[in-house]
Amino acid sequence: MSQETVTEIFSHELPATQWDPKKKAIEEAKIQVAMIGFCGCWGCHLSFLDMDENILGLLEKVTITRSSFTDLKRIPHHCTIGFIEGGIANDENIEVLEHYRENCDILISVGACAVWGGTPAMRNVVPLEECLREAYVDSVTAVSGAKKTIPYHEDIPKITNKVLPCHEVVKMDYFIPGCPPDGQAIYKVLDDLVNGREVDLPTEMNRYD
Amino acid sequence: MTVKITIDGQEVNARAGDNIVDVAAQNGVYIPTLCYTRGKPCLGTCRTCSVKVNGSVMAACTIPVREGMEIDVNGDEITDMRKALVELLFAEGNHNCPSCEKSGRCELQATGYEVKMMVSRFPYRFTPHPVDHASRSIWLERDRCIFCQRCVDFVRDKETNQKIFSINGRGTYARIEIDVELANKMPADQVREAAELCPVGCIIDKTQGYDVPIGKRKFEVKSIRERALGGGHR
């Protein structure tokens, strides 16, 4: 099938409920935050929710645009803060991270995977081919009788040779280590940013596990 | 004999011959160390305790104090140099804290917090390091070795005083080795001591896993800084 005959419909082109204009004006006046999870487990997003009642105060000042919480699949307009979870493990991750860099003033690497690759980076010490072979061809849990093949299709993102930290792909402005970081550590950094203070994660809040 | 030195501009009295790390700690100034432990001979391998002595960068654990020394511990430049040294260690090995048995009682991790490391400024290398589990009670996780040589110098066979651990190869080919025959003769308490002595999670006691809950682990109960300043053995 040639490229021309493919009809693609994106989710943002589908009919959607319109915002109440008053509510929309209030939200648009706030600091815009976009969030994304790349090669990670979404644990950092859950940790974001773990800031408990602090989230109420924070949402007075910020509004979340593209994220898994809002189910918005595109950054609707320029954002101030990009919250990035996960390492970079395929070409689609690279494309989306670059899109975030172009559309956010500040990018934060949140969690071990975004900061240095984390658990997915454990595959970095194994050649990619060996890794895929183990997963799809020589897998002990493979369905018996099924054709053993490494999946390949133009619609499937191509896996990078190594899982990369986000800052090796685009410039990242701040880093919150941890697997996941504590909800309060995420709150501290976001609170510093929205109040125009210099970001300072105290030693006792910093952790790598 | 007492000598007068200055640490970050503060004049202090010290016993001549004591090293800078100990003298600073006695005066409430923390200098991070990874190879040096108080009460044991200095190794000078990790350089994490680097300070400026009369303007020159030196490893503080290797330098005995002398009359009139001017020591810069917390100046911006030297503080950043120490941070860079710790970041190099994190970039060189594969230090995956979430999957490490030593997490929470790891001196490298605790020192990372003290130097305020958020990320390494150096590219992470992800070099494969084969694990050695041949010995009965010790698991050698080479990914985490920082070549401090504590085990090489201080863990010896009780009968013959022979070294049990050694470093084989040089530069990027260097790797920590274990003498399996001698290691198998180690009594359980010596194995525990060796695992404890290792500042990272390289020497792992096979009988000990994740046995302390998060929040109650060694450096969470009392930070490495407090332990270093508290006197006595860490």
Tab-separated table of C-alpha atoms in Angstrom:
chain	number	residue	atom	x	y	z
A	1	MET	CA	0.000	0.000	0.000
A	2	SER	CA	1.504	3.342	-1.030
A	3	GLN	CA	1.834	6.208	1.432
A	4	GLU	CA	-0.793	8.341	-0.407
A	5	THR	CA	-3.678	5.949	0.062
A	6	VAL	CA	-3.270	5.686	3.861
A	7	THR	CA	-5.890	7.764	5.668
A	8	GLU	CA	-4.629	8.690	9.095
A	9	ILE	CA	-6.907	10.197	11.712
A	10	PHE	CA	-5.229	11.551	14.818
A	11	SER	CA	-6.988	11.490	18.159
A	12	HIS	CA	-6.861	15.295	18.437
A	13	GLU	CA	-8.875	15.550	15.198
A	14	LEU	CA	-11.745	13.538	16.618
A	15	PRO	CA	-14.801	15.393	17.962
A	16	ALA	CA	-14.348	16.329	21.620
A	17	THR	CA	-16.332	18.081	24.325
A	18	GLN	CA	-15.586	21.820	24.262
A	19	TRP	CA	-14.265	23.542	27.382
A	20	ASP	CA	-16.374	26.051	29.254
A	21	PRO	CA	-14.781	29.331	28.005
A	22	LYS	CA	-14.547	30.812	31.522
A	23	LYS	CA	-12.842	27.720	32.910
A	24	LYS	CA	-10.597	27.610	29.848
A	25	ALA	CA	-9.468	31.225	30.409
A	26	ILE	CA	-8.572	30.465	34.041
A	27	GLU	CA	-6.562	27.374	33.108
A	28	GLU	CA	-4.742	29.119	30.277
A	29	ALA	CA	-3.610	31.905	32.599
A	30	LYS	CA	-1.773	29.347	34.770
A	31	ILE	CA	1.731	27.949	34.313
A	32	GLN	CA	1.482	25.242	31.664
A	33	VAL	CA	3.014	21.835	32.427
A	34	ALA	CA	3.298	18.970	29.954
A	35	MET	CA	4.202	15.474	31.127
A	36	ILE	CA	5.446	12.370	29.351
A	37	GLY	CA	6.706	8.906	30.200
A	38	PHE	CA	9.273	7.316	27.891
A	39	CYS	CA	11.012	4.014	28.685
A	40	GLY	CA	10.027	3.757	32.345
A	41	CYS	CA	7.262	2.290	34.472
A	42	TRP	CA	5.133	5.423	35.106
A	43	GLY	CA	6.159	5.141	38.754
A	44	CYS	CA	7.402	8.741	38.705
A	45	HIS	CA	3.971	9.877	37.517
A	46	LEU	CA	2.452	7.961	40.438
A	47	SER	CA	5.010	9.594	42.722
A	48	PHE	CA	3.848	12.968	41.370
A	49	LEU	CA	0.368	12.080	42.652
A	50	ASP	CA	1.968	11.040	45.960
A	51	MET	CA	2.585	14.680	46.836
A	52	ASP	CA	-0.918	14.314	48.359
A	53	GLU	CA	-2.697	17.532	49.378
A	54	ASN	CA	0.202	19.652	48.078
A	55	ILE	CA	-1.134	18.944	44.611
A	56	LEU	CA	-4.180	21.146	45.378
A	57	GLY	CA	-2.046	24.196	46.098
A	58	LEU	CA	0.135	23.451	43.105
A	59	LEU	CA	-2.852	23.182	40.748
A	60	GLU	CA	-3.885	26.711	41.773
A	61	LYS	CA	-0.764	27.861	39.951
A	62	VAL	CA	-0.200	25.274	37.241
A	63	THR	CA	-2.324	23.412	34.755
A	64	ILE	CA	-1.398	20.103	33.195
A	65	THR	CA	-1.706	19.945	29.419
A	66	ARG	CA	-0.404	16.880	27.582
A	67	SER	CA	-0.100	13.983	30.020
A	68	SER	CA	-1.428	10.540	30.745
A	69	PHE	CA	-3.646	12.077	33.449
A	70	THR	CA	-5.434	14.443	31.070
A	71	ASP	CA	-5.310	11.980	28.155
A	72	LEU	CA	-4.234	14.827	25.869
A	73	LYS	CA	-1.975	13.361	23.211
A	74	ARG	CA	-0.417	16.589	21.962
A	75	ILE	CA	1.105	19.666	23.538
A	76	PRO	CA	-1.679	22.197	22.678
A	77	HIS	CA	0.540	25.307	22.913
A	78	HIS	CA	3.899	26.402	24.293
A	79	CYS	CA	4.457	25.188	27.874
A	80	THR	CA	6.649	26.455	30.666
A	81	ILE	CA	7.578	23.113	32.215
A	82	GLY	CA	8.063	19.661	30.712
A	83	PHE	CA	8.062	16.768	33.182
A	84	ILE	CA	9.990	13.884	31.600
A	85	GLU	CA	9.968	10.359	32.956
A	86	GLY	CA	11.851	7.409	31.441
A	87	GLY	CA	14.938	6.912	29.330
A	88	ILE	CA	15.180	7.068	25.555
A	89	ALA	CA	14.881	3.605	24.056
A	90	ASN	CA	13.526	4.057	20.505
A	91	ASP	CA	13.304	6.546	17.632
A	92	GLU	CA	9.793	7.639	18.568
A	93	ASN	CA	11.068	8.573	22.075
A	94	ILE	CA	13.738	10.762	20.444
A	95	GLU	CA	11.180	12.482	18.210
A	96	VAL	CA	8.773	13.173	21.082
A	97	LEU	CA	11.531	14.362	23.437
A	98	GLU	CA	12.730	16.789	20.765
A	99	HIS	CA	9.124	17.985	20.390
A	100	TYR	CA	9.026	18.610	24.154
A	101	ARG	CA	12.320	20.505	24.001
A	102	GLU	CA	10.960	22.747	21.253
A	103	ASN	CA	7.707	23.380	23.083
A	104	CYS	CA	8.790	23.748	26.736
A	105	ASP	CA	10.935	26.421	28.368
A	106	ILE	CA	12.176	24.104	31.124
A	107	LEU	CA	12.636	20.336	30.913
A	108	ILE	CA	13.045	18.214	34.051
A	109	SER	CA	14.448	14.655	34.037
A	110	VAL	CA	12.382	12.901	36.681
A	111	GLY	CA	13.572	9.579	38.062
A	112	ALA	CA	16.504	7.223	37.513
A	113	CYS	CA	15.467	6.206	33.961
A	114	ALA	CA	15.316	9.783	32.665
A	115	VAL	CA	18.450	10.765	34.612
A	116	TRP	CA	20.770	7.925	33.530
A	117	GLY	CA	18.738	5.144	31.900
A	118	GLY	CA	17.719	3.310	35.076
A	119	THR	CA	16.448	-0.246	35.054
A	120	PRO	CA	15.795	-0.345	31.248
A	121	ALA	CA	19.485	0.542	30.804
A	122	MET	CA	20.395	-2.863	32.225
A	123	ARG	CA	20.106	-3.990	28.602
A	124	ASN	CA	22.926	-1.606	27.669
A	125	VAL	CA	25.585	-4.162	28.601
A	126	VAL	CA	24.078	-6.705	26.172
A	127	PRO	CA	24.222	-6.264	22.362
A	128	LEU	CA	20.773	-5.299	21.016
A	129	GLU	CA	20.497	-8.315	18.737
A	130	GLU	CA	21.214	-10.713	21.596
A	131	CYS	CA	18.660	-8.882	23.707
A	132	LEU	CA	15.871	-9.120	21.080
A	133	ARG	CA	16.781	-12.732	20.304
A	134	GLU	CA	16.439	-13.638	23.976
A	135	ALA	CA	13.077	-11.871	24.195
A	136	TYR	CA	11.455	-13.094	20.970
A	137	VAL	CA	13.324	-16.040	19.500
A	138	ASP	CA	14.933	-18.006	22.325
A	139	SER	CA	12.341	-16.995	24.906
A	140	VAL	CA	11.449	-19.834	27.277
A	141	THR	CA	7.891	-18.502	27.461
A	142	ALA	CA	7.360	-18.368	23.680
A	143	VAL	CA	4.072	-19.832	22.448
A	144	SER	CA	4.863	-23.308	21.170
A	145	GLY	CA	4.375	-23.726	17.445
A	146	ALA	CA	4.344	-19.939	16.811
A	147	LYS	CA	6.753	-18.581	14.204
A	148	LYS	CA	9.793	-17.256	16.065
A	149	THR	CA	10.571	-13.797	14.791
A	150	ILE	CA	11.810	-10.438	15.980
A	151	PRO	CA	8.900	-8.031	15.324
A	152	TYR	CA	9.574	-5.563	12.553
A	153	HIS	CA	7.134	-3.196	10.899
A	154	GLU	CA	7.344	0.425	9.778
A	155	ASP	CA	4.764	1.375	12.415
A	156	ILE	CA	6.769	-0.148	15.265
A	157	PRO	CA	9.338	2.292	16.676
A	158	LYS	CA	12.926	1.216	16.080
A	159	ILE	CA	14.797	0.312	19.249
A	160	THR	CA	17.992	2.246	19.960
A	161	ASN	CA	21.214	0.274	20.548
A	162	LYS	CA	21.358	1.621	24.099
A	163	VAL	CA	18.855	3.218	26.442
A	164	LEU	CA	19.983	6.844	26.661
A	165	PRO	CA	19.586	9.351	29.462
A	166	CYS	CA	17.368	12.231	28.263
A	167	HIS	CA	20.214	14.761	28.561
A	168	GLU	CA	22.229	12.832	25.972
A	169	VAL	CA	19.477	13.583	23.428
A	170	VAL	CA	18.410	17.162	24.252
A	171	LYS	CA	19.442	19.691	26.889
A	172	MET	CA	17.710	18.997	30.206
A	173	ASP	CA	17.469	21.808	32.752
A	174	TYR	CA	16.893	20.002	36.042
A	175	PHE	CA	17.252	16.493	37.423
A	176	ILE	CA	15.324	14.717	40.153
A	177	PRO	CA	16.984	11.341	40.847
A	178	GLY	CA	15.207	8.460	42.568
A	179	CYS	CA	13.400	5.270	41.637
A	180	PRO	CA	10.938	6.824	41.945
A	181	PRO	CA	11.754	10.196	43.551
A	182	ASP	CA	9.665	10.908	46.618
A	183	GLY	CA	6.453	12.854	45.912
A	184	GLN	CA	7.724	15.583	48.213
A	185	ALA	CA	10.991	15.857	46.234
A	186	ILE	CA	8.991	16.367	43.016
A	187	TYR	CA	6.826	18.908	44.827
A	188	LYS	CA	9.881	20.771	46.168
A	189	VAL	CA	11.347	21.215	42.667
A	190	LEU	CA	8.027	22.226	41.060
A	191	ASP	CA	7.222	24.568	43.953
A	192	ASP	CA	10.642	26.244	43.626
A	193	LEU	CA	10.058	26.685	39.889
A	194	VAL	CA	6.511	28.070	40.038
A	195	ASN	CA	7.505	30.504	42.782
A	196	GLY	CA	10.566	31.702	40.878
A	197	ARG	CA	13.057	30.392	43.458
A	198	GLU	CA	16.329	28.767	42.520
A	199	VAL	CA	15.743	25.007	42.379
A	200	ASP	CA	17.369	23.345	45.370
A	201	LEU	CA	16.708	19.726	46.286
A	202	PRO	CA	18.151	19.329	49.791
A	203	THR	CA	20.603	16.469	50.480
A	204	GLU	CA	18.167	14.667	52.786
A	205	MET	CA	15.517	14.577	50.019
A	206	ASN	CA	17.901	13.373	47.316
A	207	ARG	CA	18.047	9.640	46.758
A	208	TYR	CA	19.005	7.289	43.967
A	209	ASP	CA	16.824	4.269	44.820
B	1	MET	CA	53.448	18.515	69.100
B	2	THR	CA	50.688	20.978	68.298
B	3	VAL	CA	50.651	22.912	65.040
B	4	LYS	CA	48.485	25.804	63.887
B	5	ILE	CA	46.731	25.463	60.534
B	6	THR	CA	43.781	27.183	58.890
B	7	ILE	CA	40.777	25.345	57.439
B	8	ASP	CA	38.602	27.552	55.220
B	9	GLY	CA	40.142	30.604	56.888
B	10	GLN	CA	39.470	29.345	60.415
B	11	GLU	CA	42.579	28.908	62.557
B	12	VAL	CA	42.696	25.558	64.383
B	13	ASN	CA	45.188	23.652	66.509
B	14	ALA	CA	46.085	20.127	65.443
B	15	ARG	CA	48.441	17.356	66.440
B	16	ALA	CA	51.344	17.272	63.994
B	17	GLY	CA	51.247	14.148	61.859
B	18	ASP	CA	47.466	13.668	61.947
B	19	ASN	CA	46.020	13.652	58.440
B	20	ILE	CA	43.849	16.474	57.116
B	21	VAL	CA	40.636	14.380	56.968
B	22	ASP	CA	40.864	13.565	60.701
B	23	VAL	CA	41.860	17.084	61.746
B	24	ALA	CA	39.011	18.612	59.720
B	25	ALA	CA	36.513	16.171	61.245
B	26	GLN	CA	37.735	17.011	64.761
B	27	ASN	CA	36.914	20.628	63.924
B	28	GLY	CA	33.476	19.925	62.471
B	29	VAL	CA	34.493	20.130	58.809
B	30	TYR	CA	33.362	17.138	56.731
B	31	ILE	CA	35.606	15.909	53.920
B	32	PRO	CA	34.068	12.998	51.970
B	33	THR	CA	36.191	9.821	51.735
B	34	LEU	CA	35.623	6.523	49.952
B	35	CYS	CA	38.896	4.619	50.373
B	36	TYR	CA	40.022	6.067	53.698
B	37	THR	CA	38.570	4.770	56.957
B	38	ARG	CA	39.700	6.160	60.258
B	39	GLY	CA	41.990	3.806	62.158
B	40	LYS	CA	43.271	2.103	59.012
B	41	PRO	CA	46.332	3.056	56.968
B	42	CYS	CA	45.644	5.571	54.212
B	43	LEU	CA	45.298	4.184	50.675
B	44	GLY	CA	44.958	7.420	48.692
B	45	THR	CA	43.257	5.681	45.776
B	46	CYS	CA	39.857	7.355	45.374
B	47	ARG	CA	40.874	11.060	45.617
B	48	THR	CA	37.342	11.920	46.780
B	49	CYS	CA	38.860	13.778	49.764
B	50	SER	CA	40.714	16.229	47.505
B	51	VAL	CA	41.260	19.661	49.080
B	52	LYS	CA	43.543	22.572	48.310
B	53	VAL	CA	46.644	22.737	50.508
B	54	ASN	CA	48.420	26.081	50.121
B	55	GLY	CA	46.736	26.354	46.718
B	56	SER	CA	47.572	22.862	45.385
B	57	VAL	CA	45.016	20.068	45.026
B	58	MET	CA	45.884	17.068	47.207
B	59	ALA	CA	44.128	14.035	48.647
B	60	ALA	CA	43.497	15.086	52.267
B	61	CYS	CA	43.832	11.552	53.682
B	62	THR	CA	47.416	11.327	52.431
B	63	ILE	CA	48.657	14.617	53.894
B	64	PRO	CA	49.832	14.978	57.519
B	65	VAL	CA	49.232	18.481	58.857
B	66	ARG	CA	52.204	20.816	59.196
B	67	GLU	CA	52.591	24.224	60.817
B	68	GLY	CA	51.001	27.047	58.840
B	69	MET	CA	49.123	24.937	56.279
B	70	GLU	CA	46.243	26.769	54.638
B	71	ILE	CA	43.545	24.301	53.668
B	72	ASP	CA	40.618	25.084	51.375
B	73	VAL	CA	37.877	22.473	51.834
B	74	ASN	CA	34.648	24.183	50.881
B	75	GLY	CA	35.704	26.682	48.230
B	76	ASP	CA	33.522	26.550	45.104
B	77	GLU	CA	36.193	25.182	42.775
B	78	ILE	CA	37.428	22.343	44.999
B	79	THR	CA	33.872	21.428	46.042
B	80	ASP	CA	32.956	21.021	42.378
B	81	MET	CA	36.123	18.986	41.721
B	82	ARG	CA	35.171	16.499	44.464
B	83	LYS	CA	31.671	16.309	43.024
B	84	ALA	CA	33.151	15.597	39.585
B	85	LEU	CA	35.263	12.762	41.060
B	86	VAL	CA	32.155	11.121	42.509
B	87	GLU	CA	30.283	11.648	39.221
B	88	LEU	CA	33.147	9.922	37.364
B	89	LEU	CA	32.704	6.848	39.554
B	90	PHE	CA	28.981	6.749	38.792
B	91	ALA	CA	29.653	7.080	35.039
B	92	GLU	CA	32.417	4.460	34.998
B	93	GLY	CA	30.687	1.579	36.795
B	94	ASN	CA	27.107	0.419	36.476
B	95	HIS	CA	25.636	1.775	39.683
B	96	ASN	CA	21.987	0.815	39.595
B	97	CYS	CA	20.959	1.775	43.134
B	98	PRO	CA	17.353	0.479	42.853
B	99	SER	CA	18.631	-3.057	42.199
B	100	CYS	CA	21.564	-3.056	44.643
B	101	GLU	CA	21.619	-4.933	47.954
B	102	LYS	CA	23.967	-2.292	49.370
B	103	SER	CA	21.569	0.612	48.737
B	104	GLY	CA	21.065	2.645	51.905
B	105	ARG	CA	24.328	1.432	53.418
B	106	CYS	CA	26.505	2.224	50.388
B	107	GLU	CA	29.215	4.814	51.014
B	108	LEU	CA	29.372	5.835	47.347
B	109	GLN	CA	25.619	6.487	47.295
B	110	ALA	CA	25.752	8.371	50.618
B	111	THR	CA	28.703	10.428	49.353
B	112	GLY	CA	26.773	11.194	46.147
B	113	TYR	CA	24.079	12.771	48.314
B	114	GLU	CA	26.649	14.750	50.334
B	115	VAL	CA	28.292	16.228	47.228
B	116	LYS	CA	24.781	17.022	45.904
B	117	MET	CA	25.081	14.887	42.784
B	118	MET	CA	21.845	14.798	40.774
B	119	VAL	CA	23.313	13.377	37.569
B	120	SER	CA	26.797	12.638	36.280
B	121	ARG	CA	28.197	15.312	33.973
B	122	PHE	CA	30.156	12.505	32.213
B	123	PRO	CA	28.583	10.088	29.707
B	124	TYR	CA	27.502	6.843	31.367
B	125	ARG	CA	29.668	4.090	29.918
B	126	PHE	CA	27.663	0.885	30.543
B	127	THR	CA	30.709	-1.347	30.266
B	128	PRO	CA	29.862	-5.008	30.869
B	129	HIS	CA	31.691	-6.490	33.886
B	130	PRO	CA	31.375	-10.238	34.452
B	131	VAL	CA	30.078	-11.247	37.876
B	132	ASP	CA	32.154	-13.720	39.909
B	133	HIS	CA	30.074	-16.011	42.093
B	134	ALA	CA	32.507	-18.926	42.330
B	135	SER	CA	33.251	-18.430	46.001
B	136	ARG	CA	30.964	-20.128	48.497
B	137	SER	CA	29.968	-17.074	50.495
B	138	ILE	CA	30.959	-14.018	48.452
B	139	TRP	CA	29.292	-12.616	45.390
B	140	LEU	CA	31.616	-10.293	43.476
B	141	GLU	CA	29.499	-7.743	41.594
B	142	ARG	CA	32.210	-6.081	39.476
B	143	ASP	CA	29.807	-3.499	37.997
B	144	ARG	CA	30.050	-1.626	41.285
B	145	CYS	CA	33.778	-1.784	42.073
B	146	ILE	CA	35.458	1.630	42.418
B	147	PHE	CA	38.992	0.251	42.892
B	148	CYS	CA	39.435	1.708	46.362
B	149	GLN	CA	41.592	-1.304	47.300
B	150	ARG	CA	40.237	-1.514	50.845
B	151	CYS	CA	39.593	-5.259	50.409
B	152	VAL	CA	42.956	-5.785	48.705
B	153	ASP	CA	44.909	-4.329	51.618
B	154	PHE	CA	42.763	-5.068	54.648
B	155	VAL	CA	41.121	-8.467	54.025
B	156	ARG	CA	43.696	-11.213	54.474
B	157	ASP	CA	43.779	-14.915	55.140
B	158	LYS	CA	43.816	-15.468	58.909
B	159	GLU	CA	46.542	-18.154	58.776
B	160	THR	CA	48.941	-17.002	56.102
B	161	ASN	CA	48.163	-13.256	55.942
B	162	GLN	CA	47.898	-13.691	52.162
B	163	LYS	CA	45.737	-11.273	50.211
B	164	ILE	CA	42.321	-12.663	49.263
B	165	PHE	CA	41.366	-9.897	46.834
B	166	SER	CA	43.569	-8.406	44.123
B	167	ILE	CA	43.345	-6.108	41.135
B	168	ASN	CA	44.178	-7.681	37.803
B	169	GLY	CA	45.008	-5.608	34.702
B	170	ARG	CA	45.440	-1.884	34.355
B	171	GLY	CA	43.414	1.119	33.230
B	172	THR	CA	40.121	0.200	31.591
B	173	TYR	CA	41.101	-3.492	31.788
B	174	ALA	CA	41.535	-3.426	35.572
B	175	ARG	CA	39.232	-5.702	37.467
B	176	ILE	CA	38.859	-6.954	40.991
B	177	GLU	CA	39.629	-10.624	41.519
B	178	ILE	CA	38.935	-13.000	44.376
B	179	ASP	CA	41.045	-16.009	45.396
B	180	VAL	CA	38.259	-18.570	45.649
B	181	GLU	CA	40.287	-21.086	47.674
B	182	LEU	CA	41.209	-18.521	50.326
B	183	ALA	CA	37.740	-16.951	50.218
B	184	ASN	CA	36.167	-20.332	50.961
B	185	LYS	CA	38.283	-20.523	54.135
B	186	MET	CA	36.943	-17.173	55.416
B	187	PRO	CA	34.848	-17.534	58.580
B	188	ALA	CA	31.320	-16.030	58.408
B	189	ASP	CA	32.225	-12.965	60.478
B	190	GLN	CA	35.172	-12.165	58.202
B	191	VAL	CA	32.884	-12.386	55.174
B	192	ARG	CA	30.491	-9.955	56.858
B	193	GLU	CA	33.383	-7.610	57.715
B	194	ALA	CA	34.631	-7.694	54.106
B	195	ALA	CA	31.156	-6.896	52.775
B	196	GLU	CA	30.874	-4.080	55.309
B	197	LEU	CA	34.343	-2.761	54.448
B	198	CYS	CA	33.477	-2.530	50.736
B	199	PRO	CA	32.256	1.079	50.252
B	200	VAL	CA	29.992	-0.065	47.411
B	201	GLY	CA	27.954	-3.195	46.678
B	202	CYS	CA	30.805	-5.096	45.011
B	203	ILE	CA	31.567	-7.608	47.790
B	204	ILE	CA	28.203	-9.090	48.679
B	205	ASP	CA	27.726	-11.624	51.471
B	206	LYS	CA	25.620	-14.346	49.832
B	207	THR	CA	23.762	-14.925	53.099
B	208	GLN	CA	22.660	-11.293	53.376
B	209	GLY	CA	20.085	-9.645	51.108
B	210	TYR	CA	17.657	-6.779	51.463
B	211	ASP	CA	17.263	-7.227	55.196
B	212	VAL	CA	16.642	-3.669	56.435
B	213	PRO	CA	13.500	-1.745	55.424
B	214	ILE	CA	13.799	1.539	53.503
B	215	GLY	CA	13.983	4.407	55.970
B	216	LYS	CA	15.885	2.371	58.576
B	217	ARG	CA	19.041	1.637	56.596
B	218	LYS	CA	22.510	2.627	57.842
B	219	PHE	CA	22.878	6.035	56.227
B	220	GLU	CA	19.190	6.883	56.572
B	221	VAL	CA	19.419	6.478	60.339
B	222	LYS	CA	22.612	8.535	60.502
B	223	SER	CA	24.131	10.219	57.445
B	224	ILE	CA	27.694	9.565	56.327
B	225	ARG	CA	28.526	13.179	57.222
B	226	GLU	CA	27.272	12.755	60.805
B	227	ARG	CA	29.170	9.474	61.095
B	228	ALA	CA	32.374	11.075	59.796
B	229	LEU	CA	32.085	14.020	62.166
B	230	GLY	CA	30.965	11.909	65.119
B	231	GLY	CA	34.450	10.497	65.781
B	232	GLY	CA	35.422	6.863	66.295
B	233	HIS	CA	35.067	4.243	63.598
B	234	ARG	CA	32.388	4.667	60.982
